[in-house]
Coordinates of C-alpha atoms and ligand atoms in Angstrom, one line a residue:
M28 CA -11.6 -2.6 -22.9
T29 CA -15.2 -3.6 -23.7
A30 CA -18.0 -4.7 -21.4
L31 CA -21.4 -6.1 -22.4
V32 CA -24.5 -5.1 -20.5
W33 CA -27.2 -7.8 -20.8
L34 CA -30.5 -6.0 -20.7
T35 CA -33.6 -7.9 -19.5
R36 CA -36.4 -6.1 -17.6
D37 CA -34.3 -3.1 -16.7
L38 CA -35.0 -1.0 -19.8
R39 CA -33.9 2.5 -18.6
A40 CA -30.9 4.8 -18.7
H41 CA -31.5 6.3 -15.2
D42 CA -30.4 4.6 -12.0
H43 CA -29.2 1.5 -13.8
P44 CA -26.5 -0.1 -11.6
A45 CA -25.4 -2.6 -14.2
L46 CA -25.0 0.0 -16.9
R47 CA -23.3 2.4 -14.6
A48 CA -20.8 -0.2 -13.4
A49 CA -19.9 -1.2 -16.9
L50 CA -19.4 2.5 -17.9
E51 CA -17.2 3.0 -14.9
R52 CA -15.0 0.0 -15.6
R53 CA -14.7 0.0 -19.3
E54 CA -14.2 2.5 -22.1
R55 CA -16.6 0.8 -24.4
V56 CA -20.0 -0.6 -23.4
V57 CA -22.3 -2.7 -25.6
P58 CA -25.8 -3.0 -24.3
V59 CA -27.6 -6.0 -25.7
F60 CA -31.1 -7.4 -25.6
C61 CA -31.9 -10.9 -26.8
F62 CA -35.4 -11.9 -28.1
D63 CA -35.8 -15.2 -26.4
D64 CA -38.5 -17.4 -27.8
R65 CA -38.9 -19.3 -24.5
L66 CA -40.4 -16.0 -23.1
L67 CA -42.0 -14.6 -26.2
R68 CA -43.8 -17.9 -27.0
G69 CA -43.8 -19.4 -23.5
R70 CA -46.8 -19.9 -21.3
H71 CA -47.1 -16.2 -20.6
V72 CA -47.1 -15.2 -24.2
S73 CA -48.8 -11.8 -24.7
G74 CA -49.2 -9.5 -27.7
P75 CA -50.0 -6.3 -25.6
R76 CA -47.1 -6.8 -23.2
T77 CA -44.7 -7.6 -26.0
Q78 CA -45.7 -4.4 -27.9
F79 CA -45.2 -2.4 -24.7
M80 CA -41.8 -4.0 -24.4
L81 CA -40.9 -3.2 -28.0
E82 CA -41.7 0.5 -27.3
C83 CA -39.5 0.4 -24.2
L84 CA -36.7 -1.0 -26.3
A85 CA -37.1 1.6 -29.0
D86 CA -37.1 4.4 -26.4
L87 CA -34.0 3.0 -24.6
D88 CA -32.2 2.6 -27.9
E89 CA -32.8 6.3 -28.6
R90 CA -31.7 7.3 -25.2
L91 CA -28.5 5.3 -25.5
G92 CA -27.6 6.9 -28.9
G93 CA -28.9 4.1 -31.1
L94 CA -26.3 1.7 -29.6
V95 CA -28.5 -1.1 -28.2
V96 CA -27.7 -4.4 -30.0
F97 CA -30.6 -6.7 -30.7
R98 CA -30.2 -10.4 -31.1
Q99 CA -32.8 -13.1 -31.9
G100 CA -32.1 -16.2 -29.9
S101 CA -31.4 -17.4 -26.4
P102 CA -28.9 -15.4 -24.4
E103 CA -26.9 -18.6 -23.8
R104 CA -26.3 -18.8 -27.5
E105 CA -26.1 -15.1 -28.4
L106 CA -24.1 -13.5 -25.5
P107 CA -20.9 -15.6 -25.9
A108 CA -20.9 -15.0 -29.7
L109 CA -21.4 -11.2 -29.1
A110 CA -18.6 -11.1 -26.5
R111 CA -16.3 -12.7 -29.0
D112 CA -17.3 -10.2 -31.8
A113 CA -17.0 -7.2 -29.4
N114 CA -13.8 -8.6 -27.8
A115 CA -15.6 -8.1 -24.4
T116 CA -14.0 -9.5 -21.3
E117 CA -16.8 -8.8 -18.9
M118 CA -20.6 -8.6 -18.7
H119 CA -22.9 -6.8 -16.3
F120 CA -26.6 -7.6 -15.7
S121 CA -29.4 -7.0 -13.2
S122 CA -30.2 -9.9 -11.0
D123 CA -33.7 -11.3 -11.1
S124 CA -35.9 -13.3 -8.7
G125 CA -38.2 -15.2 -11.1
P126 CA -37.8 -19.0 -11.5
F127 CA -37.2 -18.9 -15.2
A128 CA -34.9 -15.9 -15.0
R129 CA -32.8 -17.5 -12.3
K130 CA -32.3 -20.7 -14.2
R131 CA -31.5 -18.7 -17.4
I132 CA -28.9 -16.6 -15.5
E133 CA -27.2 -19.8 -14.2
R134 CA -26.9 -21.1 -17.7
V135 CA -25.6 -17.8 -19.1
L136 CA -23.0 -17.6 -16.4
R137 CA -21.8 -21.1 -17.2
V138 CA -21.3 -20.4 -20.9
M139 CA -19.8 -17.0 -20.3
R140 CA -17.3 -18.5 -17.9
E141 CA -16.4 -21.0 -20.5
A142 CA -15.9 -18.1 -23.0
G143 CA -13.6 -16.4 -20.5
V144 CA -16.0 -13.5 -19.8
D145 CA -16.3 -12.3 -16.1
C146 CA -19.9 -11.7 -15.1
F147 CA -21.3 -9.3 -12.5
A148 CA -24.8 -9.2 -11.1
H149 CA -26.3 -5.9 -9.9
P150 CA -29.4 -4.8 -8.0
G151 CA -32.0 -2.6 -9.7
L152 CA -35.2 -4.5 -9.9
H153 CA -36.4 -3.9 -6.4
A154 CA -36.4 -1.1 -3.8
V155 CA -34.2 -3.0 -1.4
D156 CA -30.7 -4.3 -2.1
D157 CA -31.0 -7.9 -0.9
L158 CA -34.6 -8.9 -1.3
G159 CA -33.8 -12.6 -1.0
G160 CA -31.8 -12.1 2.2
L161 CA -34.6 -10.6 4.2
C162 CA -35.8 -13.1 6.8
T163 CA -37.8 -13.4 9.9
Q164 CA -36.3 -13.7 13.4
A165 CA -36.5 -17.5 12.9
G166 CA -34.3 -17.1 9.8
K167 CA -37.1 -18.0 7.4
P168 CA -38.4 -16.1 4.4
Y169 CA -41.5 -14.1 5.0
T170 CA -45.0 -15.3 4.1
V171 CA -47.1 -12.6 5.8
F172 CA -47.1 -9.1 4.5
S173 CA -47.2 -6.9 7.7
P174 CA -43.9 -8.2 9.3
F175 CA -42.3 -8.2 5.9
H176 CA -43.3 -4.5 5.5
R177 CA -41.8 -3.6 8.8
R178 CA -38.5 -5.3 8.0
W179 CA -38.5 -3.9 4.4
L180 CA -38.9 -0.3 5.6
V181 CA -35.5 -0.5 7.4
A182 CA -33.7 -2.8 5.0
S183 CA -30.5 -1.4 3.4
R184 CA -30.8 0.5 0.2
R185 CA -28.3 1.9 -2.3
E186 CA -28.1 5.5 -3.4
P187 CA -30.0 6.0 -6.7
L188 CA -27.8 6.9 -9.7
G189 CA -28.3 9.5 -12.3
R190 CA -28.6 9.0 -16.0
A191 CA -25.9 6.9 -17.8
R192 CA -23.4 8.9 -19.8
S193 CA -23.1 8.4 -23.5
L194 CA -21.7 5.1 -24.6
G195 CA -19.4 6.0 -27.5
S196 CA -19.8 3.7 -30.5
L197 CA -20.2 0.0 -31.3
P198 CA -17.0 -2.0 -32.0
S199 CA -16.6 -2.3 -35.8
R200 CA -17.2 -6.1 -35.8
V201 CA -20.5 -5.8 -34.0
R202 CA -23.6 -5.8 -36.1
K203 CA -26.4 -3.8 -34.4
G204 CA -29.3 -6.1 -35.4
R205 CA -32.8 -4.9 -35.9
L206 CA -35.6 -4.2 -33.4
P207 CA -38.4 -6.4 -34.7
S208 CA -42.1 -5.4 -35.0
L209 CA -44.8 -7.2 -33.1
S210 CA -45.9 -9.0 -36.3
D211 CA -42.3 -10.0 -37.0
L212 CA -42.5 -11.9 -33.7
G213 CA -45.8 -13.5 -34.8
L214 CA -47.9 -11.7 -32.2
R215 CA -50.7 -9.2 -32.4
Q216 CA -51.9 -6.3 -30.4
E217 CA -55.1 -7.5 -28.7
V218 CA -56.1 -4.3 -26.7
D219 CA -57.3 -1.0 -28.2
D220 CA -56.0 1.7 -25.9
P221 CA -52.8 0.7 -24.0
L222 CA -50.3 3.1 -22.4
P223 CA -47.2 3.9 -24.4
G224 CA -44.1 2.0 -23.4
G225 CA -40.7 3.4 -22.5
E226 CA -38.7 5.3 -19.9
T227 CA -39.6 8.7 -21.4
A228 CA -43.4 8.0 -21.0
G229 CA -42.8 6.4 -17.6
R230 CA -40.8 9.4 -16.3
E231 CA -43.4 11.8 -17.5
R232 CA -46.1 9.8 -15.8
L233 CA -44.1 9.6 -12.6
A234 CA -43.5 13.4 -12.6
R235 CA -47.2 14.0 -13.1
F236 CA -48.2 11.7 -10.4
L237 CA -45.7 13.2 -7.9
R238 CA -47.0 16.6 -8.8
S239 CA -50.7 16.0 -8.5
G240 CA -51.6 12.5 -7.3
I241 CA -49.4 11.4 -4.4
D242 CA -50.7 13.6 -1.6
E243 CA -54.3 12.3 -2.0
Y244 CA -53.2 8.7 -2.8
E245 CA -54.3 7.2 0.5
D246 CA -57.8 8.6 0.2
T247 CA -58.3 8.1 -3.6
H248 CA -56.5 4.9 -4.6
D249 CA -59.5 2.7 -4.2
A250 CA -62.0 5.0 -5.9
L251 CA -62.7 3.3 -9.2
G252 CA -64.3 6.2 -11.0
G253 CA -61.6 8.7 -10.2
D254 CA -58.8 6.6 -11.7
K255 CA -56.3 8.2 -9.4
T256 CA -53.6 5.5 -9.0
S257 CA -50.2 6.1 -10.6
R258 CA -50.5 3.5 -13.5
L259 CA -46.8 3.0 -13.1
S260 CA -47.0 -0.8 -12.9
P261 CA -46.1 -1.6 -16.6
Y262 CA -43.1 0.8 -16.3
L263 CA -42.0 -0.9 -13.1
H264 CA -42.4 -4.3 -14.7
F265 CA -40.1 -3.6 -17.6
G266 CA -37.7 -1.5 -15.4
C267 CA -38.4 1.7 -17.3
L268 CA -38.5 3.2 -13.8
S269 CA -36.4 2.2 -10.9
P270 CA -38.3 1.5 -7.7
R271 CA -35.4 2.8 -5.8
E272 CA -35.5 6.1 -7.6
I273 CA -39.3 6.4 -7.2
E274 CA -38.9 5.8 -3.5
E275 CA -36.3 8.4 -3.2
R276 CA -38.4 11.0 -5.0
L277 CA -41.4 10.5 -2.8
P278 CA -42.4 13.4 -0.6
T279 CA -43.2 13.0 3.0
G280 CA -46.8 12.5 4.2
K281 CA -49.7 10.0 4.4
G282 CA -50.1 9.7 0.6
A283 CA -46.5 8.9 0.0
N284 CA -46.4 6.4 2.9
A285 CA -49.4 4.6 1.5
F286 CA -47.9 4.5 -2.0
R287 CA -44.6 3.3 -0.7
R288 CA -46.4 0.4 1.0
Q289 CA -47.8 -0.6 -2.4
L290 CA -44.2 -0.7 -3.7
C291 CA -43.5 -3.0 -0.8
W292 CA -46.3 -5.4 -2.0
R293 CA -44.4 -5.6 -5.3
D294 CA -41.2 -6.6 -3.5
F295 CA -43.1 -8.9 -1.2
Y296 CA -44.5 -11.1 -4.0
H297 CA -41.0 -11.2 -5.7
H298 CA -39.6 -12.3 -2.4
V299 CA -42.3 -15.0 -2.1
L300 CA -41.8 -16.4 -5.5
L301 CA -38.0 -16.3 -5.1
H302 CA -38.3 -18.6 -2.1
H303 CA -41.3 -20.6 -3.3
P304 CA -40.9 -21.1 -7.0
R305 CA -43.4 -24.0 -6.9
N306 CA -46.1 -21.3 -6.3
A307 CA -45.8 -20.5 -10.1
R308 CA -47.9 -23.6 -10.7
S309 CA -49.6 -24.7 -7.5
E310 CA -51.2 -23.4 -4.3
F311 CA -48.8 -22.1 -1.6
Q312 CA -51.0 -23.5 1.2
D313 CA -50.4 -27.2 1.7
R314 CA -54.0 -27.9 2.8
Y315 CA -55.4 -26.5 -0.5
R316 CA -52.8 -27.9 -2.9
G317 CA -54.7 -30.4 -5.1
S318 CA -57.6 -30.6 -2.6
I319 CA -60.1 -28.0 -3.9
S320 CA -62.4 -29.2 -6.6
W321 CA -62.2 -26.3 -9.0
S322 CA -64.6 -25.8 -11.8
Y323 CA -63.5 -25.7 -15.4
A324 CA -66.8 -24.5 -16.9
E325 CA -65.7 -23.1 -20.2
R326 CA -68.8 -21.0 -21.0
R327 CA -68.9 -19.3 -17.6
Y328 CA -65.1 -18.6 -18.0
E329 CA -65.7 -17.1 -21.4
A330 CA -68.5 -14.9 -20.0
W331 CA -66.0 -13.7 -17.4
C332 CA -63.2 -13.1 -19.9
E333 CA -65.5 -11.1 -22.2
G334 CA -67.2 -9.1 -19.4
R335 CA -70.7 -10.7 -19.8
T336 CA -71.4 -11.9 -16.3
G337 CA -74.3 -9.6 -15.6
Y338 CA -72.5 -8.1 -12.6
P339 CA -71.7 -4.5 -13.8
L340 CA -68.5 -4.0 -11.8
V341 CA -67.1 -7.4 -12.8
D342 CA -67.9 -6.7 -16.4
A343 CA -66.5 -3.2 -16.3
G344 CA -63.2 -4.5 -14.9
M345 CA -62.9 -7.2 -17.5
R346 CA -63.7 -4.8 -20.3
Q347 CA -61.2 -2.3 -19.0
L348 CA -58.6 -5.1 -19.3
R349 CA -59.6 -5.9 -22.9
R350 CA -59.6 -2.2 -23.8
E351 CA -56.4 -1.0 -22.0
G352 CA -54.4 -4.0 -21.1
W353 CA -54.6 -2.8 -17.6
M354 CA -57.2 -2.9 -14.7
H355 CA -57.6 -0.9 -11.6
N356 CA -56.5 -2.8 -8.5
R357 CA -59.9 -2.7 -6.8
A358 CA -61.5 -4.1 -9.9
R359 CA -58.8 -6.8 -10.1
L360 CA -59.7 -7.9 -6.6
V361 CA -63.4 -8.0 -7.4
V362 CA -63.1 -9.9 -10.7
G363 CA -60.6 -12.3 -9.0
S364 CA -63.0 -13.0 -6.2
F365 CA -65.8 -13.5 -8.6
L366 CA -63.9 -16.0 -10.8
T367 CA -62.6 -18.1 -8.0
K368 CA -65.4 -17.9 -5.4
D369 CA -68.6 -17.1 -7.3
L370 CA -67.8 -19.2 -10.3
G371 CA -65.4 -21.6 -8.4
I372 CA -63.1 -21.6 -11.4
D373 CA -59.4 -22.5 -11.0
W374 CA -57.4 -19.4 -10.2
R375 CA -54.8 -20.5 -12.7
W376 CA -57.4 -19.8 -15.5
G377 CA -57.7 -16.2 -14.2
E378 CA -53.9 -15.9 -13.9
R379 CA -53.5 -17.1 -17.5
W380 CA -56.1 -14.6 -18.9
F381 CA -54.5 -11.7 -17.0
M382 CA -51.0 -12.7 -18.3
K383 CA -52.3 -12.7 -21.8
L384 CA -53.6 -9.2 -21.7
L385 CA -51.9 -7.2 -18.9
I386 CA -49.2 -4.8 -20.0
D387 CA -48.0 -5.0 -16.4
G388 CA -48.3 -8.8 -16.3
D389 CA -45.6 -9.9 -13.9
E390 CA -45.3 -13.6 -12.9
A391 CA -44.6 -12.9 -9.2
N392 CA -47.2 -10.1 -8.7
N393 CA -49.9 -11.8 -10.8
N394 CA -49.4 -15.2 -9.2
G395 CA -49.2 -13.8 -5.7
N396 CA -52.3 -11.7 -6.0
W397 CA -54.3 -14.4 -7.7
Q398 CA -53.4 -16.8 -4.9
W399 CA -54.2 -14.1 -2.3
I400 CA -57.7 -13.4 -3.7
A401 CA -58.3 -17.2 -4.2
S402 CA -57.4 -17.7 -0.5
V403 CA -54.8 -20.3 -1.3
G404 CA -51.6 -18.2 -1.1
V405 CA -49.4 -16.4 1.4
D406 CA -50.7 -13.8 3.8
P407 CA -53.6 -16.1 4.5
Q408 CA -57.1 -15.2 5.9
P409 CA -60.1 -17.5 6.2
A410 CA -61.8 -17.9 2.7
F411 CA -65.0 -16.0 3.8
R412 CA -63.0 -12.8 4.2
R413 CA -62.1 -12.7 0.6
I414 CA -65.5 -13.4 -1.0
Y415 CA -66.5 -10.0 -2.3
N416 CA -70.0 -9.1 -3.1
P417 CA -69.6 -7.3 -6.4
A418 CA -72.8 -5.1 -5.9
R419 CA -71.7 -3.9 -2.5
H420 CA -68.2 -3.2 -3.8
Q421 CA -69.6 -1.2 -6.6
E422 CA -71.8 0.9 -4.2
R423 CA -68.8 1.5 -2.1
F424 CA -66.0 2.2 -4.6
D425 CA -68.0 3.4 -7.6
P426 CA -71.0 5.1 -6.0
R427 CA -71.9 7.3 -8.9
G428 CA -71.3 4.6 -11.4
D429 CA -68.6 6.5 -13.4
Y430 CA -66.3 3.5 -13.8
V431 CA -69.1 1.1 -14.8
R432 CA -70.6 3.5 -17.3
R433 CA -67.1 4.2 -18.8
Y434 CA -66.6 0.5 -19.7
V435 CA -70.1 -0.9 -20.0
P436 CA -71.9 1.4 -22.4
E437 CA -75.1 -0.6 -22.4
L438 CA -75.6 0.4 -18.8
R439 CA -74.9 4.1 -19.4
S440 CA -78.5 5.3 -18.9
V441 CA -79.4 2.9 -16.1
P442 CA -80.3 5.1 -13.1
T443 CA -77.6 5.0 -10.4
E444 CA -79.9 3.4 -7.8
H445 CA -80.2 0.3 -10.0
L446 CA -76.7 0.3 -11.4
A447 CA -75.2 -2.2 -9.0
E448 CA -78.0 -4.7 -9.4
P449 CA -79.7 -3.8 -12.7
W450 CA -81.7 -7.1 -12.8
T451 CA -83.8 -5.8 -9.9
M452 CA -85.0 -2.9 -12.0
P453 CA -88.7 -3.0 -12.7
D454 CA -89.6 -3.9 -16.3
E455 CA -90.9 -0.5 -17.0
A456 CA -87.7 1.2 -15.8
Q457 CA -85.7 -1.2 -18.0
R458 CA -87.7 -0.2 -21.0
A459 CA -87.5 3.5 -20.1
C460 CA -83.7 3.6 -19.9
G461 CA -83.2 1.4 -23.0
C462 CA -81.5 -1.5 -21.1
V463 CA -83.7 -4.6 -21.0
I464 CA -82.0 -7.2 -18.9
G465 CA -81.5 -10.5 -20.8
L466 CA -81.7 -8.5 -24.0
D467 CA -79.4 -5.5 -23.9
Y468 CA -77.4 -6.6 -20.9
P469 CA -77.0 -10.2 -19.5
E470 CA -78.9 -11.7 -16.5
P471 CA -76.4 -12.5 -13.7
I472 CA -74.8 -15.8 -14.5
V473 CA -74.9 -16.9 -10.8
D474 CA -76.7 -15.8 -7.7
H475 CA -74.1 -14.3 -5.4
R476 CA -75.6 -15.5 -2.2
E477 CA -76.0 -19.1 -3.4
A478 CA -72.4 -18.9 -5.0
R479 CA -71.0 -17.7 -1.7
R480 CA -72.5 -20.7 0.2
E481 CA -71.1 -23.1 -2.4
A482 CA -67.6 -21.4 -2.2
L483 CA -67.5 -21.9 1.6
E484 CA -68.4 -25.5 1.1
R485 CA -65.5 -25.9 -1.4
F486 CA -63.0 -24.5 1.0
R487 CA -64.1 -26.9 3.8
V488 CA -61.3 -29.4 3.1
Ligands
FAD526 P1 -50.5 2.1 -7.7 O1 -51.7 2.0 -6.8 O2 -50.2 3.4 -8.2 O3 -49.3 1.4 -6.9 C1 -47.9 1.7 -7.2 C2 -47.2 0.4 -7.5 O4 -47.2 -0.5 -6.4 C3 -47.8 -0.4 -8.7 O5 -47.4 0.2 -9.9 C4 -47.2 -1.8 -8.4 O6 -45.9 -1.9 -8.9 C5 -47.2 -1.8 -6.9 N1 -48.4 -2.5 -6.4 C6 -49.6 -1.9 -6.0 N2 -50.4 -2.9 -5.6 C7 -49.8 -4.0 -5.7 C8 -50.2 -5.4 -5.3 N3 -51.3 -5.7 -4.8 N4 -49.2 -6.3 -5.6 C9 -48.0 -6.1 -6.1 N5 -47.6 -4.8 -6.4 C10 -48.5 -3.8 -6.2 N6 -49.5 -5.9 -10.4 C11 -48.6 -6.0 -11.4 O7 -47.7 -5.2 -11.4 N7 -48.6 -7.1 -12.3 C12 -49.5 -8.0 -12.3 O8 -49.5 -8.9 -13.1 C13 -50.6 -7.9 -11.3 N8 -51.6 -8.8 -11.3 C14 -52.6 -8.7 -10.4 C15 -53.6 -9.7 -10.3 C16 -54.6 -9.6 -9.4 C17 -55.7 -10.6 -9.3 C18 -54.6 -8.5 -8.5 C19 -55.7 -8.4 -7.4 C20 -53.6 -7.6 -8.5 C21 -52.6 -7.6 -9.4 N9 -51.5 -6.7 -9.5 C22 -50.5 -6.8 -10.4 C23 -51.4 -5.7 -8.4 C24 -52.1 -4.4 -8.7 O9 -53.4 -4.5 -9.1 C25 -51.3 -3.5 -9.7 O10 -49.9 -3.5 -9.4 C26 -51.9 -2.1 -9.7 O11 -53.2 -2.1 -10.0 C27 -51.1 -1.3 -10.7 O12 -51.7 0.0 -10.9 P2 -50.9 1.3 -10.4 O13 -49.5 1.3 -11.0 O14 -51.8 2.4 -10.7 O15 -50.8 1.1 -8.9

């Protein structure tokens, strides 16, 4: 009479098809989360994101009456053992599109079959039911966003579900296991001011955004100083919020349509990685795979990571990442363009640094966006279209300098007319505002015009 629910990145009680199905079919349900070293210590290891996840798990455990079972070890090893102890005959889980997740699911299904446990995959991670099945008229997976978006808007969707009912109690032979701390896992928090993890915090944030941000979203989402985007990405990444439920709760109007389009980008990149798992390590576009001579200049890379490039908007973005484990999308685009075009550094180095610090770090979305801004991925455009001038972007998206001043304190008293290119400030003005370039704030590490020319050369392959 018992079913397991294998939790992965679906850490919520609302609109959880796997949990709901288990509760409908079985009297007793045992939700379990396995701490898998291959993820915790793998190539995308991250203290900030793991801390966020631990907070999600603590919150979910509380919501499910303290009944979430924790196991240290691979699910292939832990789940059959738990099924035996719980006398469970079936297991439910959310299907996933990532390359690692899919291989792991295959292995889990094999061992569970051998253990006599029936396994059922459910949707829940994406807005549409069958993300992998969406295809062009030629029957191929999509690689361009606009046609994908048109198809996605009319793709079939399930009805969102309410909150799961209470689960009862754990079978007597099942040990609950302990939720470890970040230091138990050998990791440390590397950012100062991250958002709190968990469904409770995510639902509050969603409610606030639907009350007061969504209507203006189309007009305000690019304004860096205003900080008006939803910041729901980490909650979506860990499944504290269901994209399907969010969609369903959107009002009508321009703002909601623009926001829904962003949710579609999330599904798009998951669709892309599902069909092109090789993208996780190499360029999607054949002509650029292995043919661009990327730079691996360590000192320039460090200056970028630490927000010391001398370009205020780039530095503000990188310091926001360091402080909050999150960065505004417009800043992500600018720092991504700067790393790959102005510095000519391999996009994989940028991808790696983002995955280390981002609380919303998501293999498909991060990889897809890095390839996009590096001009080597899907949804292609000629490289020159995606070489952003950081100073012009700053004037356009942070005209008063609120964003830059928030994250780069040494520039706080630089007059707004000099803030996008502080190195052009006359010496006297530098002394007057207490920001001497080369002393209080770095000189630009490259000349953008020169760097742009070199970038175009690099892409002529
Ligand atoms: P909102 O503007 O409120 O958008 C709502 C939701 O739509 C987001 O929460 C997110 O789930 C989705 N979304 C919005 N824009 C995108 C996009 N371009 N691609 C995919 N989904 C999108 N997003 C991640 O979730 N994880 C990542 O690791 C990640 N890495 C990125 C790396 C680079 C170089 C760039 C340019 C973008 C990256 N993004 C990533 C996309 C985007 O920057 C974030 O999703 C967004 O900033 C999150 O803030 P928000 O929740 O306030 O977004």
